[in-house]
Amino acid sequence: MSFGFSIEAWGERALFTRPELSVERVTYDVITPSAARGLIESVYWHPGMRYVIDRIHVINPIEFSSVRRNEVKAKAALSSMRSAIEGSKELPYIGSQENIVQRASLILTDVHYVIDAHFVMTDQAKAEDNPGKFCDILKRRLRKGQCYSQPYFGCREFPANVRLLEGEMPESAYSAVGERDFGIMLFDMDYSNHQDITPMFYRAVMRNGVIDVSGSEVYR
């Protein structure tokens, strides 16, 4: 059994990074299904349930902007951190003055989506868990604006506003546009083998402002 719901999400900026362009970050045209799932999980997550994205409604026009941000070009090595915990080395750190670098990012501005999704029960659900209970908790938290962590659009510095859609569907800027093909996009990550986490992709096609995720073929 699955329970469906619609969530409205909007914000000033978004960055859904293309994995093939990771240094100078370039965003996809629209939110990815994995980012949409992350928005919902930030509101309510339980090991006994798994969210599935069905459709993505693109409400606002797709607009881009270029920004430059200060970042660091180095990262702390896992081996150095492990050695520090064991006491054989000092705690590693990154000196921003030595490693600072400016990088450009192509981001989205003034984004607004409606996400149709549902959840299914997993084998980690306990005897007292049931779909009705999970559905009530999720909808209550959405109505009250509660979340376990701040929802964000791709990067943590781009916060997202989310709420349960209970009224009419907002009109999309692309409701009369017809078909628009965004090409191959990241769908999600396959965590079935934690030793070999692999990306999954799908062809994102928007028809009259709606991307039918559930009806798309997934490539591994």
GROMACS .gro file of C-alpha atoms in nm:
model
  220
    1MET     CA    1   0.000   0.000   0.000
    2SER     CA    2   0.122   0.353  -0.079
    3PHE     CA    3   0.005   0.698   0.028
    4GLY     CA    4   0.033   0.998  -0.204
    5PHE     CA    5   0.066   1.369  -0.133
    6SER     CA    6   0.175   1.694  -0.300
    7ILE     CA    7   0.435   1.935  -0.161
    8GLU     CA    8   0.491   2.293  -0.272
    9ALA     CA    9   0.854   2.407  -0.262
   10TRP     CA   10   0.994   2.749  -0.348
   11GLY     CA   11   1.300   2.964  -0.289
   12GLU     CA   12   1.520   3.246  -0.417
   13ARG     CA   13   1.805   3.032  -0.553
   14ALA     CA   14   1.888   2.672  -0.639
   15LEU     CA   15   2.186   2.472  -0.761
   16PHE     CA   16   2.135   2.113  -0.875
   17THR     CA   17   2.491   2.041  -0.983
   18ARG     CA   18   2.562   1.842  -1.296
   19PRO     CA   19   2.805   1.567  -1.184
   20GLU     CA   20   3.013   1.598  -1.503
   21LEU     CA   21   3.082   1.968  -1.423
   22SER     CA   22   3.185   1.963  -1.057
   23VAL     CA   23   3.463   2.227  -1.042
   24GLU     CA   24   3.284   2.521  -1.202
   25ARG     CA   25   2.934   2.423  -1.089
   26VAL     CA   26   2.653   2.429  -1.343
   27THR     CA   27   2.296   2.354  -1.244
   28TYR     CA   28   2.041   2.137  -1.417
   29ASP     CA   29   1.741   2.325  -1.558
   30VAL     CA   30   1.505   2.183  -1.295
   31ILE     CA   31   1.514   2.003  -0.962
   32THR     CA   32   1.630   1.640  -0.972
   33PRO     CA   33   1.417   1.359  -0.824
   34SER     CA   34   1.688   1.289  -0.563
   35ALA     CA   35   1.684   1.656  -0.452
   36ALA     CA   36   1.303   1.644  -0.436
   37ARG     CA   37   1.323   1.332  -0.219
   38GLY     CA   38   1.576   1.507   0.006
   39LEU     CA   39   1.333   1.795   0.062
   40ILE     CA   40   1.069   1.555   0.193
   41GLU     CA   41   1.316   1.356   0.404
   42SER     CA   42   1.427   1.676   0.576
   43VAL     CA   43   1.069   1.714   0.700
   44TYR     CA   44   1.014   1.354   0.808
   45TRP     CA   45   1.218   1.038   0.761
   46HIS     CA   46   1.178   0.690   0.904
   47PRO     CA   47   1.361   0.367   0.811
   48GLY     CA   48   1.025   0.194   0.774
   49MET     CA   49   0.924   0.409   0.475
   50ARG     CA   50   1.071   0.506   0.138
   51TYR     CA   51   0.967   0.811  -0.065
   52VAL     CA   52   0.905   0.783  -0.439
   53ILE     CA   53   0.879   1.091  -0.663
   54ASP     CA   54   0.595   1.069  -0.916
   55ARG     CA   55   0.573   1.408  -1.089
   56ILE     CA   56   0.745   1.746  -1.076
   57HIS     CA   57   0.541   2.055  -1.169
   58VAL     CA   58   0.759   2.348  -1.278
   59ILE     CA   59   0.563   2.659  -1.177
   60ASN     CA   60   0.797   2.956  -1.233
   61PRO     CA   61   0.991   3.035  -1.553
   62ILE     CA   62   1.338   2.877  -1.561
   63GLU     CA   63   1.589   3.159  -1.510
   64PHE     CA   64   1.966   3.143  -1.456
   65SER     CA   65   2.221   3.364  -1.286
   66SER     CA   66   2.600   3.345  -1.250
   67VAL     CA   67   2.769   3.394  -0.914
   68ARG     CA   68   3.124   3.364  -0.781
   69ARG     CA   69   3.188   3.210  -0.442
   70ASN     CA   70   3.490   3.169  -0.217
   71GLU     CA   71   3.574   2.801  -0.169
   72VAL     CA   72   3.873   2.593  -0.064
   73LYS     CA   73   4.057   2.370  -0.311
   74ALA     CA   74   4.167   2.108  -0.055
   75LYS     CA   75   3.988   1.862   0.168
   76ALA     CA   76   4.085   1.672   0.482
   77ALA     CA   77   4.195   1.318   0.406
   78LEU     CA   78   4.011   1.033   0.577
   79SER     CA   79   4.342   0.865   0.664
   80SER     CA   80   4.465   1.180   0.843
   81MET     CA   81   4.140   1.206   1.040
   82ARG     CA   82   4.163   0.839   1.142
   83SER     CA   83   4.524   0.885   1.255
   84ALA     CA   84   4.424   1.190   1.461
   85ILE     CA   85   4.147   0.993   1.634
   86GLU     CA   86   4.394   0.715   1.717
   87GLY     CA   87   4.630   0.976   1.862
   88SER     CA   88   4.923   0.924   1.627
   89LYS     CA   89   4.886   1.260   1.449
   90GLU     CA   90   4.750   1.607   1.516
   91LEU     CA   91   4.397   1.693   1.410
   92PRO     CA   92   4.408   1.794   1.040
   93TYR     CA   93   4.283   2.135   0.930
   94ILE     CA   94   4.251   2.339   0.614
   95GLY     CA   95   4.402   2.687   0.614
   96SER     CA   96   4.161   2.905   0.416
   97GLN     CA   97   4.425   3.164   0.331
   98GLU     CA   98   4.646   2.905   0.161
   99ASN     CA   99   4.364   2.711  -0.007
  100ILE     CA  100   4.102   2.974  -0.087
  101VAL     CA  101   3.989   2.995  -0.449
  102GLN     CA  102   3.708   3.172  -0.631
  103ARG     CA  103   3.482   2.956  -0.843
  104ALA     CA  104   3.190   3.047  -1.064
  105SER     CA  105   2.850   2.877  -1.040
  106LEU     CA  106   2.556   2.890  -1.278
  107ILE     CA  107   2.247   2.877  -1.056
  108LEU     CA  108   1.868   2.896  -1.085
  109THR     CA  109   1.676   3.192  -0.947
  110ASP     CA  110   1.320   3.229  -0.815
  111VAL     CA  111   1.234   2.859  -0.830
  112HIS     CA  112   0.890   2.716  -0.753
  113TYR     CA  113   0.786   2.352  -0.781
  114VAL     CA  114   0.502   2.124  -0.681
  115ILE     CA  115   0.621   1.770  -0.611
  116ASP     CA  116   0.379   1.478  -0.633
  117ALA     CA  117   0.512   1.183  -0.436
  118HIS     CA  118   0.413   0.877  -0.237
  119PHE     CA  119   0.581   0.647   0.010
  120VAL     CA  120   0.595   0.271   0.044
  121MET     CA  121   0.669   0.063   0.351
  122THR     CA  122   1.008  -0.108   0.378
  123ASP     CA  123   1.117  -0.429   0.549
  124GLN     CA  124   1.254  -0.217   0.836
  125ALA     CA  125   0.906  -0.114   0.947
  126LYS     CA  126   0.811  -0.241   1.292
  127ALA     CA  127   0.488  -0.409   1.395
  128GLU     CA  128   0.344  -0.081   1.530
  129ASP     CA  129   0.428   0.110   1.211
  130ASN     CA  130   0.161   0.157   0.946
  131PRO     CA  131   0.107   0.384   0.641
  132GLY     CA  132  -0.171   0.583   0.806
  133LYS     CA  133   0.053   0.672   1.099
  134PHE     CA  134   0.338   0.787   0.873
  135CYS     CA  135   0.102   0.985   0.650
  136ASP     CA  136  -0.050   1.169   0.946
  137ILE     CA  137   0.292   1.256   1.090
  138LEU     CA  138   0.425   1.386   0.757
  139LYS     CA  139   0.119   1.600   0.682
  140ARG     CA  140   0.109   1.738   1.038
  141ARG     CA  141   0.474   1.841   1.021
  142LEU     CA  142   0.424   2.004   0.680
  143ARG     CA  143   0.125   2.203   0.803
  144LYS     CA  144   0.315   2.324   1.110
  145GLY     CA  145   0.636   2.401   0.921
  146GLN     CA  146   0.836   2.149   1.122
  147CYS     CA  147   1.149   1.978   0.987
  148TYR     CA  148   1.444   1.777   1.118
  149SER     CA  149   1.689   1.981   0.911
  150GLN     CA  150   1.660   2.290   0.693
  151PRO     CA  151   1.533   2.188   0.346
  152TYR     CA  152   1.753   2.321   0.068
  153PHE     CA  153   1.773   2.333  -0.310
  154GLY     CA  154   2.084   2.137  -0.401
  155CYS     CA  155   2.329   2.331  -0.179
  156ARG     CA  156   2.283   2.413   0.188
  157GLU     CA  157   2.330   2.785   0.128
  158PHE     CA  158   2.013   2.787  -0.084
  159PRO     CA  159   1.728   2.719   0.165
  160ALA     CA  160   1.387   2.603   0.048
  161ASN     CA  161   1.038   2.673   0.178
  162VAL     CA  162   0.806   2.371   0.181
  163ARG     CA  163   0.441   2.319   0.266
  164LEU     CA  164   0.165   2.071   0.201
  165LEU     CA  165  -0.039   2.160  -0.108
  166GLU     CA  166  -0.403   2.139  -0.007
  167GLY     CA  167  -0.562   2.394  -0.239
  168GLU     CA  168  -0.561   2.428  -0.616
  169MET     CA  169  -0.250   2.354  -0.820
  170PRO     CA  170  -0.064   2.678  -0.905
  171GLU     CA  171  -0.061   2.751  -1.277
  172SER     CA  172   0.266   2.667  -1.448
  173ALA     CA  173   0.443   2.917  -1.670
  174TYR     CA  174   0.478   2.628  -1.916
  175SER     CA  175   0.119   2.500  -1.910
  176ALA     CA  176   0.076   2.585  -2.280
  177VAL     CA  177   0.434   2.528  -2.397
  178GLY     CA  178   0.400   2.163  -2.496
  179GLU     CA  179   0.707   1.941  -2.476
  180ARG     CA  180   1.053   2.045  -2.361
  181ASP     CA  181   1.337   1.793  -2.339
  182PHE     CA  182   1.602   1.859  -2.070
  183GLY     CA  183   1.811   1.558  -2.173
  184ILE     CA  184   1.972   1.304  -1.942
  185MET     CA  185   1.958   1.408  -1.575
  186LEU     CA  186   2.059   1.253  -1.245
  187PHE     CA  187   1.772   1.044  -1.108
  188ASP     CA  188   1.909   0.917  -0.777
  189MET     CA  189   2.187   0.712  -0.617
  190ASP     CA  190   2.168   0.334  -0.590
  191TYR     CA  191   2.253   0.242  -0.228
  192SER     CA  192   2.176  -0.129  -0.261
  193ASN     CA  193   2.552  -0.201  -0.233
  194HIS     CA  194   2.710   0.039   0.018
  195GLN     CA  195   3.054  -0.062  -0.105
  196ASP     CA  196   2.967   0.046  -0.459
  197ILE     CA  197   2.717   0.336  -0.461
  198THR     CA  198   2.631   0.411  -0.822
  199PRO     CA  199   2.436   0.698  -0.987
  200MET     CA  200   2.117   0.644  -1.184
  201PHE     CA  201   1.998   0.873  -1.463
  202TYR     CA  202   1.676   0.938  -1.656
  203ARG     CA  203   1.561   1.147  -1.950
  204ALA     CA  204   1.369   1.446  -1.815
  205VAL     CA  205   1.093   1.558  -2.051
  206MET     CA  206   0.854   1.833  -1.943
  207ARG     CA  207   0.509   1.833  -2.101
  208ASN     CA  208   0.291   2.138  -2.033
  209GLY     CA  209   0.496   2.218  -1.723
  210VAL     CA  210   0.493   1.863  -1.577
  211ILE     CA  211   0.777   1.609  -1.565
  212ASP     CA  212   0.642   1.256  -1.528
  213VAL     CA  213   0.919   1.095  -1.324
  214SER     CA  214   0.735   0.769  -1.257
  215GLY     CA  215   0.684   0.707  -1.627
  216SER     CA  216   1.050   0.759  -1.719
  217GLU     CA  217   1.307   0.489  -1.792
  218VAL     CA  218   1.599   0.480  -1.548
  219TYR     CA  219   1.953   0.419  -1.678
  220ARG     CA  220   2.230   0.271  -1.465
   0.00000   0.00000   0.00000
